[in-house]
Tab-separated table of C-alpha atoms in Angstrom:
chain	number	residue	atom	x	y	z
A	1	UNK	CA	185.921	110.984	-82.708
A	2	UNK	CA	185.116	114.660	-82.850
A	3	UNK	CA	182.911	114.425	-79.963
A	4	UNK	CA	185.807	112.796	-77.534
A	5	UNK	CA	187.856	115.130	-78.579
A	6	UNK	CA	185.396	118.665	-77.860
A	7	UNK	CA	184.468	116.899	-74.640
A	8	UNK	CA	188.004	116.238	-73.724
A	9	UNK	CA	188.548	120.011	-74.444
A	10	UNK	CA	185.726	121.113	-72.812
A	11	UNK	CA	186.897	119.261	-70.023
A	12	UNK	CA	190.457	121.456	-69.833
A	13	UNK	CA	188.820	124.424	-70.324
A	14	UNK	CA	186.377	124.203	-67.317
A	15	UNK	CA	188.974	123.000	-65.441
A	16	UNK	CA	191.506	126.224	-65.651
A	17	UNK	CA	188.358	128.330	-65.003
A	18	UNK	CA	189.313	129.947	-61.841
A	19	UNK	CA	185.916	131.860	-62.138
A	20	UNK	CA	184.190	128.730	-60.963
A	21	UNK	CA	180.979	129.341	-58.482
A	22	UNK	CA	179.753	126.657	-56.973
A	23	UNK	CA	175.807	126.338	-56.455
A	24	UNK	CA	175.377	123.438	-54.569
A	25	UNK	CA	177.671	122.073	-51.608
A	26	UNK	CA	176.205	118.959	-51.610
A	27	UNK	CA	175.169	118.408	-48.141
A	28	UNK	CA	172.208	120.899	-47.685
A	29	UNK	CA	170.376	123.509	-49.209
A	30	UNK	CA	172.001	126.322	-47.694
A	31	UNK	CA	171.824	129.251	-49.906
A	32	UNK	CA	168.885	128.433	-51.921
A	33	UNK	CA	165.486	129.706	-51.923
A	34	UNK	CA	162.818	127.595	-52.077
A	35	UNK	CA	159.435	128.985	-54.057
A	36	UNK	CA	156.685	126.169	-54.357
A	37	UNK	CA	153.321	128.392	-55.909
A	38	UNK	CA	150.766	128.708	-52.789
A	39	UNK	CA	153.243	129.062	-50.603
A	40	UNK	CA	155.437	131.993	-49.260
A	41	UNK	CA	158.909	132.059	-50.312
A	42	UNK	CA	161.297	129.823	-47.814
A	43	UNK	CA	158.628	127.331	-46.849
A	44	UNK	CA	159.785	123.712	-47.903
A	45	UNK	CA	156.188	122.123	-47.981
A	46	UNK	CA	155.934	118.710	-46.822
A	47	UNK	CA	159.736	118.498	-47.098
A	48	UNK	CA	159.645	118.314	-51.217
A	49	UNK	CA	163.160	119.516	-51.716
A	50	UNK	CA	166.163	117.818	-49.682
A	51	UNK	CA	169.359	116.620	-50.438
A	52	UNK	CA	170.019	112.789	-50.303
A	53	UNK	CA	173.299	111.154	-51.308
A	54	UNK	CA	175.007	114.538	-52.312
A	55	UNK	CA	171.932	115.519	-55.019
A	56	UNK	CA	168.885	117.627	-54.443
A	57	UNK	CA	166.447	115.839	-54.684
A	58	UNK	CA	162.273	117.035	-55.585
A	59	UNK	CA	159.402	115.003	-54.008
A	60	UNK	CA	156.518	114.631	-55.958
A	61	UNK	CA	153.633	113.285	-53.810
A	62	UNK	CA	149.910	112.606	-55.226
């Protein structure tokens, strides 16, 4: 019961926060910077992050 009701607050709280900053738009990866290690800063190698149904999503590949 204490749980529903923190989360419930939680909820309220985060929703008057006008200071809000949203990281992700969900449709691309605009504004991020992609660092894999061996490769230079930007570069997206082999296409291991993209965003697929609104979520980013990592690659792994063998």
């Amino acid at each position: 019961m204490i749980f529903i009701i923190s989360f419930i607050i939680s909820l309220f709280l985060l929703e008057n926060n006008k200071n809000w900053v949203e990281l992700f738009n969900g449709n691309n990866l605009d504004g991020w910077e992609i660092k894999i290690t061996g490769y230079k800063l930007g570069k997206n190698y082999r296409n291991t992050f993209k965003v697929q149904d609104g979520a980013i999503k990592v690659l792994r590949r063998l």
